[in-house]
Tab-separated table of C-alpha atoms in Angstrom:
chain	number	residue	atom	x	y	z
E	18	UNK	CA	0.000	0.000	0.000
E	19	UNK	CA	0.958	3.569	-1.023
E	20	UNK	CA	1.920	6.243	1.671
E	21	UNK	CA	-0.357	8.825	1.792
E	22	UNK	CA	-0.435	12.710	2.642
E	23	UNK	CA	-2.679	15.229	2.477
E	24	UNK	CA	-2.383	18.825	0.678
E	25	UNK	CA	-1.730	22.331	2.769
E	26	UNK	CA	-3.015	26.140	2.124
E	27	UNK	CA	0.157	27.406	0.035
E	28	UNK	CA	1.403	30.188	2.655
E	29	UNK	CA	4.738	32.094	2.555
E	30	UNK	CA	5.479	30.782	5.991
E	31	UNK	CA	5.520	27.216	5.272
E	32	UNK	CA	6.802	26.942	1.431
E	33	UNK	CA	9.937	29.635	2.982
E	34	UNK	CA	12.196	26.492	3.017
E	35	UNK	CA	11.402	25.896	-0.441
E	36	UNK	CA	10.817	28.903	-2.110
E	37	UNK	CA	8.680	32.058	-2.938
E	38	UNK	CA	5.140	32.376	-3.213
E	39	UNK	CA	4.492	35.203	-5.642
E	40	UNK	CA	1.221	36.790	-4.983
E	41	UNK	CA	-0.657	40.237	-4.220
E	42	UNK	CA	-0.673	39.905	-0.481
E	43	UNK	CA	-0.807	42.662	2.369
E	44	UNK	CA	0.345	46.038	0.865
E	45	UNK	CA	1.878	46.702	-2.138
E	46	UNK	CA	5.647	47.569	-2.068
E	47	UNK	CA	4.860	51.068	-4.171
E	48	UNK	CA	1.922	52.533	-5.699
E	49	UNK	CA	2.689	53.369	-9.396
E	50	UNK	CA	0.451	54.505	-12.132
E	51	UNK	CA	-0.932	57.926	-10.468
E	52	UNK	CA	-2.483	55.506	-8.075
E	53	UNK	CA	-4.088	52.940	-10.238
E	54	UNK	CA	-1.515	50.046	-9.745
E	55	UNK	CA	0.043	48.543	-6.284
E	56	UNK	CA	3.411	46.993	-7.181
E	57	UNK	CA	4.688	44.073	-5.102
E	58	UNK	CA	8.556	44.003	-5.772
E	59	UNK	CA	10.868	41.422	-6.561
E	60	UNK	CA	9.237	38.960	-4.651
E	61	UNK	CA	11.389	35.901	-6.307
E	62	UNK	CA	14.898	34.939	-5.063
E	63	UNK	CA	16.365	34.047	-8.709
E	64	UNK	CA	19.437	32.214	-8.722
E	65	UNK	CA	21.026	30.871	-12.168
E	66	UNK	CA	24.574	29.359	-12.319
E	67	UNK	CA	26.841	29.969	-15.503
E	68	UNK	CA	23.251	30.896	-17.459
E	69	UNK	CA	20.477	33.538	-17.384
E	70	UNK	CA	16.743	33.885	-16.985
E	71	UNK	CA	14.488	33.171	-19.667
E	72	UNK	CA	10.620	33.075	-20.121
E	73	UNK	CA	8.837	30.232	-21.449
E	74	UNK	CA	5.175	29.497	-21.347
E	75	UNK	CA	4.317	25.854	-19.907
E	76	UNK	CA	0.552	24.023	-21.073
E	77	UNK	CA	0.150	21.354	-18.814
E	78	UNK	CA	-2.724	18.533	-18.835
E	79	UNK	CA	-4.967	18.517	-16.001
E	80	UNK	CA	-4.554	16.230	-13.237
E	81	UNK	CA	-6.852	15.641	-10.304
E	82	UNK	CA	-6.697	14.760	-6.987
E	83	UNK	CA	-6.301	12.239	-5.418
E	84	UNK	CA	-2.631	12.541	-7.365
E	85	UNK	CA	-0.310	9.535	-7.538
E	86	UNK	CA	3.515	11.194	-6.962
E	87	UNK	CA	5.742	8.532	-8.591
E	88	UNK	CA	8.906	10.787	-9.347
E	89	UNK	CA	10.315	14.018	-7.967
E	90	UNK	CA	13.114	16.040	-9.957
E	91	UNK	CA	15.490	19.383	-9.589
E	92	UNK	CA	17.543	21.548	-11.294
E	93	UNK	CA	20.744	22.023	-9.928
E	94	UNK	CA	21.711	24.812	-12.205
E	95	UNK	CA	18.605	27.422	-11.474
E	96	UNK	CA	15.200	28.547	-9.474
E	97	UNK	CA	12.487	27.780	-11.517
E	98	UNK	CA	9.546	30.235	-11.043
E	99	UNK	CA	5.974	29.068	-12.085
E	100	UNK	CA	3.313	31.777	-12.775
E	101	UNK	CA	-0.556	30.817	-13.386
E	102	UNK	CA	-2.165	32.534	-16.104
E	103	UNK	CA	-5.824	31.757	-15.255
E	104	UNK	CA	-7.236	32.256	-12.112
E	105	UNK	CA	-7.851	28.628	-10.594
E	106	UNK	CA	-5.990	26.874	-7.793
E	107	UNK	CA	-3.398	24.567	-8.564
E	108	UNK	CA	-1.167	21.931	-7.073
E	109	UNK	CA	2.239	22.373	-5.802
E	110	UNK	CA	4.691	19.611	-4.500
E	111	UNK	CA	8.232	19.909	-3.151
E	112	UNK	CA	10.647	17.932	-1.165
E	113	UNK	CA	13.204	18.576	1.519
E	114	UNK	CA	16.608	17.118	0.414
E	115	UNK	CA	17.861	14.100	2.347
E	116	UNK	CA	22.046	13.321	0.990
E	117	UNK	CA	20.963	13.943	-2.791
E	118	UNK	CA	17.672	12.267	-2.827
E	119	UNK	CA	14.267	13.622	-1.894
E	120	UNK	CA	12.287	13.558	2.017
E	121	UNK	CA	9.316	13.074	2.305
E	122	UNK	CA	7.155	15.121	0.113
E	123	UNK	CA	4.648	18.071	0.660
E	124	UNK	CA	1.715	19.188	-0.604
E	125	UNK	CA	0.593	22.534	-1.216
E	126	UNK	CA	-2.323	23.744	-2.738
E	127	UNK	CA	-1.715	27.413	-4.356
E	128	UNK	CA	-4.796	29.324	-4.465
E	129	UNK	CA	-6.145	31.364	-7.540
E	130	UNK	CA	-3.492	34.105	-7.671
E	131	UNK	CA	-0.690	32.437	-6.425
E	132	UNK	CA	2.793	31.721	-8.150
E	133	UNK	CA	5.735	30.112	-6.616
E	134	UNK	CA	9.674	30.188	-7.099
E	135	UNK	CA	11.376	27.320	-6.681
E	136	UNK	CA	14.659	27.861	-4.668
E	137	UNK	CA	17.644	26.324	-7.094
E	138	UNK	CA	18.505	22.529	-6.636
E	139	UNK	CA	14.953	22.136	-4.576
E	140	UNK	CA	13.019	18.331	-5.628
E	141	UNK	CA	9.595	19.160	-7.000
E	142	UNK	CA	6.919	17.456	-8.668
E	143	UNK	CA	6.061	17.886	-12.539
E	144	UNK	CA	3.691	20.863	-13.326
E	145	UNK	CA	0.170	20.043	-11.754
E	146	UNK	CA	-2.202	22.337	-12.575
E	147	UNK	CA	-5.408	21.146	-11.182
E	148	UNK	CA	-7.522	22.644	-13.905
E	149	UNK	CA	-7.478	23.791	-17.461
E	150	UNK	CA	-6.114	25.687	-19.563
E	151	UNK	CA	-2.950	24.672	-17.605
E	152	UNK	CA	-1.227	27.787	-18.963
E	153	UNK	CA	1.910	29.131	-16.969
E	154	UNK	CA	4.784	31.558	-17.777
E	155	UNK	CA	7.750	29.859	-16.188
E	156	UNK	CA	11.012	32.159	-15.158
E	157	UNK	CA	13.961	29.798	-15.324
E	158	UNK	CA	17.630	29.202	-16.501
E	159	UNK	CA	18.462	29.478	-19.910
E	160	UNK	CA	22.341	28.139	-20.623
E	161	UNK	CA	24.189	24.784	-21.742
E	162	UNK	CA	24.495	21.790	-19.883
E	163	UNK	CA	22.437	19.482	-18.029
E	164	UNK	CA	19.891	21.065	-15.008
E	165	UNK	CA	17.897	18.050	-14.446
E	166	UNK	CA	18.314	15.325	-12.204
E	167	UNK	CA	15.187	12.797	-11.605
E	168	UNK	CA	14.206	10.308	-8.759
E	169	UNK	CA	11.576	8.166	-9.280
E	170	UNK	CA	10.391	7.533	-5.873
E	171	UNK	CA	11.192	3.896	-4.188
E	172	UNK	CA	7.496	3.697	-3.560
E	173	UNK	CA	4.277	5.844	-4.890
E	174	UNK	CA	2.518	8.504	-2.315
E	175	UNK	CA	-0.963	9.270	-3.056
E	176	UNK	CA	-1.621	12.964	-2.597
E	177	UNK	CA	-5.191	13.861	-0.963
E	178	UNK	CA	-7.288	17.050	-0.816
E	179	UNK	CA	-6.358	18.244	3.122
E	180	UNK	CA	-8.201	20.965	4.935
A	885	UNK	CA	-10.782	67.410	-30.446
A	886	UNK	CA	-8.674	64.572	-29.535
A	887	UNK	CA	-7.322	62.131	-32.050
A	888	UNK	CA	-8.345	58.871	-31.911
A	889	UNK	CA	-7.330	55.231	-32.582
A	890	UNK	CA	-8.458	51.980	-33.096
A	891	UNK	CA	-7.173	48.839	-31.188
A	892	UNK	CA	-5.664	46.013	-33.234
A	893	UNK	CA	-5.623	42.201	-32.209
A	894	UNK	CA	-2.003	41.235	-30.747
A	895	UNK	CA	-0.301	39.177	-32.909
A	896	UNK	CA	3.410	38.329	-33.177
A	897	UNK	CA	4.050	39.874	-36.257
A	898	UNK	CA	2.533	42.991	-35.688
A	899	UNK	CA	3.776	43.038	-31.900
A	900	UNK	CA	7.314	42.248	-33.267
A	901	UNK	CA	8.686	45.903	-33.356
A	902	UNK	CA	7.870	46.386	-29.953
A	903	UNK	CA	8.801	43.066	-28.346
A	904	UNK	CA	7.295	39.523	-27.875
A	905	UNK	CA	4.124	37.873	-27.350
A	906	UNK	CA	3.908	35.080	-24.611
A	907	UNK	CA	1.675	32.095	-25.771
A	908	UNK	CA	1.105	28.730	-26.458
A	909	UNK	CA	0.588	29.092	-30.236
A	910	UNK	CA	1.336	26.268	-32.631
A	911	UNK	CA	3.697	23.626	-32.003
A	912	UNK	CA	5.274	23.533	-28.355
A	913	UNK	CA	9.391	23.393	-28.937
A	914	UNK	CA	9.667	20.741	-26.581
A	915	UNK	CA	6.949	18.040	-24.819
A	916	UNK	CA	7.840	17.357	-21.329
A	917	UNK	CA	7.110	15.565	-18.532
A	918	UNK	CA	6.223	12.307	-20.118
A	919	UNK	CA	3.817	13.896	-22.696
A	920	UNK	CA	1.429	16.105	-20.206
A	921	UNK	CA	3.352	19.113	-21.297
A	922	UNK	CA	4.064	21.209	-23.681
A	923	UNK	CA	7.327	23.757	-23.209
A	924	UNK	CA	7.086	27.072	-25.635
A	925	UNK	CA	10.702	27.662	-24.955
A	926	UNK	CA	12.564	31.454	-24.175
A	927	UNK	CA	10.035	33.697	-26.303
A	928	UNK	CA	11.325	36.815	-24.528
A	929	UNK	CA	14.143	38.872	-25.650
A	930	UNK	CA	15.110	39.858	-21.890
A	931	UNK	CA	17.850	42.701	-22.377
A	932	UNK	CA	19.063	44.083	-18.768
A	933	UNK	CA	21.679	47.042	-18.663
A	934	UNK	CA	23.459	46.821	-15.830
A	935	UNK	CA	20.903	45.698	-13.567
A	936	UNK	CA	19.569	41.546	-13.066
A	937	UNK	CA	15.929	40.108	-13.972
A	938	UNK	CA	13.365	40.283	-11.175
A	939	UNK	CA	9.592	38.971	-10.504
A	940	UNK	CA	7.342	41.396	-9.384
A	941	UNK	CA	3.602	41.164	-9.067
A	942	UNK	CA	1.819	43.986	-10.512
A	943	UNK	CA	-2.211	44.752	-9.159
A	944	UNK	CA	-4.274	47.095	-11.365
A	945	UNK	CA	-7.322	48.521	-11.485
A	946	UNK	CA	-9.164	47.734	-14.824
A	947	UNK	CA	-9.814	50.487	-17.219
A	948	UNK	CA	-12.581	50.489	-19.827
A	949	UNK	CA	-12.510	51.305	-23.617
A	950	UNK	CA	-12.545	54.053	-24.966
A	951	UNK	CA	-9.556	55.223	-23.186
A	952	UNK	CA	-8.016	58.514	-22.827
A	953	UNK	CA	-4.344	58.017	-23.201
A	954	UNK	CA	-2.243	61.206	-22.275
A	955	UNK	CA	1.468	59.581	-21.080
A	956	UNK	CA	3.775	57.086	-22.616
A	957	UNK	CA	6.716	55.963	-20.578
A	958	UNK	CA	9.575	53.583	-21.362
A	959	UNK	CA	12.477	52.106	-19.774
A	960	UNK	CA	15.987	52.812	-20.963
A	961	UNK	CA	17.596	50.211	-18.636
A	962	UNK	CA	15.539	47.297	-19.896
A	963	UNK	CA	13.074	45.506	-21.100
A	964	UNK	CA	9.760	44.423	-19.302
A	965	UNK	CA	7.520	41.543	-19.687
A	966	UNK	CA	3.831	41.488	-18.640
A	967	UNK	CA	2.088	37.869	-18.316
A	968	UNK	CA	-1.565	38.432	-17.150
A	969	UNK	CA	-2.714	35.808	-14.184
A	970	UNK	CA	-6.364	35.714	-15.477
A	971	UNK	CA	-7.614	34.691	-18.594
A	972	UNK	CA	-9.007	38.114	-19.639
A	973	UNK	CA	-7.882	40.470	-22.301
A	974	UNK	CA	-6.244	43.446	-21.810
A	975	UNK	CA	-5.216	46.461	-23.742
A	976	UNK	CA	-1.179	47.066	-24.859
A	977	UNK	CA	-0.178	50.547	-26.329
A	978	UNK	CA	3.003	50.883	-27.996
A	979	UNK	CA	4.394	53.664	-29.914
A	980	UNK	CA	7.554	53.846	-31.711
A	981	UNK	CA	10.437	56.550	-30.843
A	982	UNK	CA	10.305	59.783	-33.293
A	983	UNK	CA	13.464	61.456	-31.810
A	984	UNK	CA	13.109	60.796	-28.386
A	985	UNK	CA	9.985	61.239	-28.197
A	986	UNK	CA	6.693	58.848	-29.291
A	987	UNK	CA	5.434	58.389	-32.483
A	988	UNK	CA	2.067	57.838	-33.434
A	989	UNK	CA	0.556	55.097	-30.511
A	990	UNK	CA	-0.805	52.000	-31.635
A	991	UNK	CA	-3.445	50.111	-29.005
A	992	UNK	CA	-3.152	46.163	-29.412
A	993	UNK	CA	-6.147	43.984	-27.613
A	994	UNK	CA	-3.835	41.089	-25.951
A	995	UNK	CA	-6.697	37.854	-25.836
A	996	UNK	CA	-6.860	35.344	-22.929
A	997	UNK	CA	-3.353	33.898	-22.400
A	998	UNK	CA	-1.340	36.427	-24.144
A	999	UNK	CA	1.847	38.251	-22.286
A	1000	UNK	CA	4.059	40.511	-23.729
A	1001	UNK	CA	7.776	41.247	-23.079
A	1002	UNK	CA	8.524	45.373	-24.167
A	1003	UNK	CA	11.642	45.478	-25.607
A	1004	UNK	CA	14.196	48.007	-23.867
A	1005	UNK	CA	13.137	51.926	-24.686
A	1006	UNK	CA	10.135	51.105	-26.061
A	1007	UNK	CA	7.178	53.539	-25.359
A	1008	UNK	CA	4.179	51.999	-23.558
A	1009	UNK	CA	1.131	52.957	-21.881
A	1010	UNK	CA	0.842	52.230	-18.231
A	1011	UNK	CA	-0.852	48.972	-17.494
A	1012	UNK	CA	-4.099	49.097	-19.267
A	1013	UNK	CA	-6.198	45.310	-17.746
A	1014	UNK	CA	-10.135	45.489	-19.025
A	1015	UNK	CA	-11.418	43.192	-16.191
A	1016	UNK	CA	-10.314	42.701	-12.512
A	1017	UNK	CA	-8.513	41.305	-10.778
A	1018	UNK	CA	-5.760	42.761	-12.810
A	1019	UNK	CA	-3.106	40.676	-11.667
A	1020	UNK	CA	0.284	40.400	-13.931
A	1021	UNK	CA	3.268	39.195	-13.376
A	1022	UNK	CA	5.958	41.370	-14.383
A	1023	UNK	CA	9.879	40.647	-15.698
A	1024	UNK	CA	12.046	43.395	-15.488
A	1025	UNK	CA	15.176	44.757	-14.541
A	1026	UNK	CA	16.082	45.259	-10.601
A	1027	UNK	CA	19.165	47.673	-10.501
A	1028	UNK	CA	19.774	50.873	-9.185
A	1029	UNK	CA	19.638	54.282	-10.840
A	1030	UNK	CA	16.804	55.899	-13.083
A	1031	UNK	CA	15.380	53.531	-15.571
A	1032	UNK	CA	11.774	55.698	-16.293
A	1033	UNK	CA	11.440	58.318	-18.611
A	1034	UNK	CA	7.603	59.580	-19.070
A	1035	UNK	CA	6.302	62.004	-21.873
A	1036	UNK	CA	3.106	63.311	-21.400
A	1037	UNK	CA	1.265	63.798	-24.688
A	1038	UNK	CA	1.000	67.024	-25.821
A	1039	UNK	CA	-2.871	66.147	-27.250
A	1040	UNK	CA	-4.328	63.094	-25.581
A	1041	UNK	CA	-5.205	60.373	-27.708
A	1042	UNK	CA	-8.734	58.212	-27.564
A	1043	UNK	CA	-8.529	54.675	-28.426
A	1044	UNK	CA	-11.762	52.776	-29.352
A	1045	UNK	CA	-12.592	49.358	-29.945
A	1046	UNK	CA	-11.787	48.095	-33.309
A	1047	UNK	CA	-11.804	45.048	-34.867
C-alpha cells in the first residue's frame, strides 16, 4: 500500500524552506500609475549558475486529486519560477533534500493568484495544474548543460485534498 | 478634439517591433514531462543594462474602452515583460520613438493567455487590464539608478474598440 499525505493552504510561511510564493498579499511595495496600480517588488529569489533567466510558457494537462507522486526532480543549475495565467488553484509539491535524494514530500495547494519560485537545486513534482487551460509563464535558466536530475520515488505517495 | 485610434488584435508579427508575445501558439518546442506538457521555450528577448531580472507582481485597477491616453513611458535600462494571471484580455499601447519622443501610438487587444515582453526603450502605456482582478506578473530589470522616462502627450489620444 501507497503512503499517503494530504495537501496544505500554500502560505509564505511554510513553502519559505522551499521557495517564494508570488502573490498580491498585504500592501503593495509602491503605488505606481498615479495611483491605479500597487506593485509588489521582486518577490522571487532568482538564482542561475553559468546561465540567465528566460521566459517560457508551460501548457500542462490537467490532473486531479487524489494525485499519484511517482517521481520528484530538480535543477541544480537554477530557481524555476511558475506563474498561473488563469485564475484557478493549482497543485504544488516539493521535497526537503535528504544526501541527494528527496524527504518526504509536501503538498501545497496554491490558491487562484498564487505563483511560486522554486529555490535552485529544490526536488519538485512535474507541473500540476489542477484545472485547465494549464497555462503558466515559467522564469527559469536558460544556458548549456544538463539542469535536471530525476528520482523516481522507491514507492508511490498518493496525494489527498487536506483541509 | 482629440485624435483617436483603433485597437488592433495582438499578434506576433505585428507586436514584433515592440517586443514579444507570450503564448502557447502552434507547435510547443519541446513536450515534457512524459507527454502532459508542452514547453514554448525562451520567447522573450530579456535585455538588462546593468541591472539583473526580477519577478514582481503587478495589481491594477481595470480600465474600460474608450480610453483617454495622455502619457507614454519607457524604460531605458531594460526591457519588461507582462504575463496576465487571469484569462481576460487586456489592452497594450506601444508607440515607436520619433526622436526621443513617441510616435504615433498604436493600441493592441492582448486575448486570454497572451503576455508581452517590451523590448528596452520602447514607449508603452501604463498597465491598461479590461477586467479585474488585474493581476500580472511582471519581468524586469532590478538595478539601481533611473530607468523611467515619461512624456506626457501634448494632445491626448482616444482609443476605441476596433476590430
Amino acid at each position: 500500500m501507497s503512503a499517503r499525505i494530504a495537501t496544505e493552504p500554500l502560505t509564505v510561511q511554510a513553502f519559505a524552506p522551499f521557495g517564494d510564493v508570488l502573490e498580491a498579499a498585504g500592501d503593495p511595495d509602491k503605488i505606481i500609475n498615479q495611483g491605479h496600480c500597487g506593485r509588489y517588488h521582486d518577490r522571487a529569489r532568482l538564482d542561475f549558475a553559468d546561465g540567465r533567466a528566460g521566459i517560457s510558457i508551460f501548457k500542462a494537462a490537467p490532473r486531479a486529486l487524489p494525485y499519484r507522486l511517482d517521481l520528484m526532480e530538480r535543477h541544480p543549475q537554477g530557481s524555476q519560477a511558475f506563474v498561473p495565467m488563469s485564475m484557478t488553484e493549482w497543485l504544488v509539491i516539493v521535497a526537503a533534500d535528504a544526501g541527494g535524494k528527496p524527504a518526504a514530500p509536501r503538498a501545497f495547494i496554491a490558491a487562484a493568484g498564487q505563483g511560486i519560485n522554486l529555490l535552485r537545486s529544490t526536488w519538485h513534482g512535474v507541473l500540476t495544474p489542477l484545472h485547465a487551460p494549464g497555462l503558466f509563464a515559467v522564469i527559469d535558466r536558460i544556458g548549456a548543460g544538463a539542469n535536471l536530475e530525476e528520482y523516481p520515488l522507491d514507492q508511490p505517495v498518493l496525494i489527498e485534498r487536506g483541509d
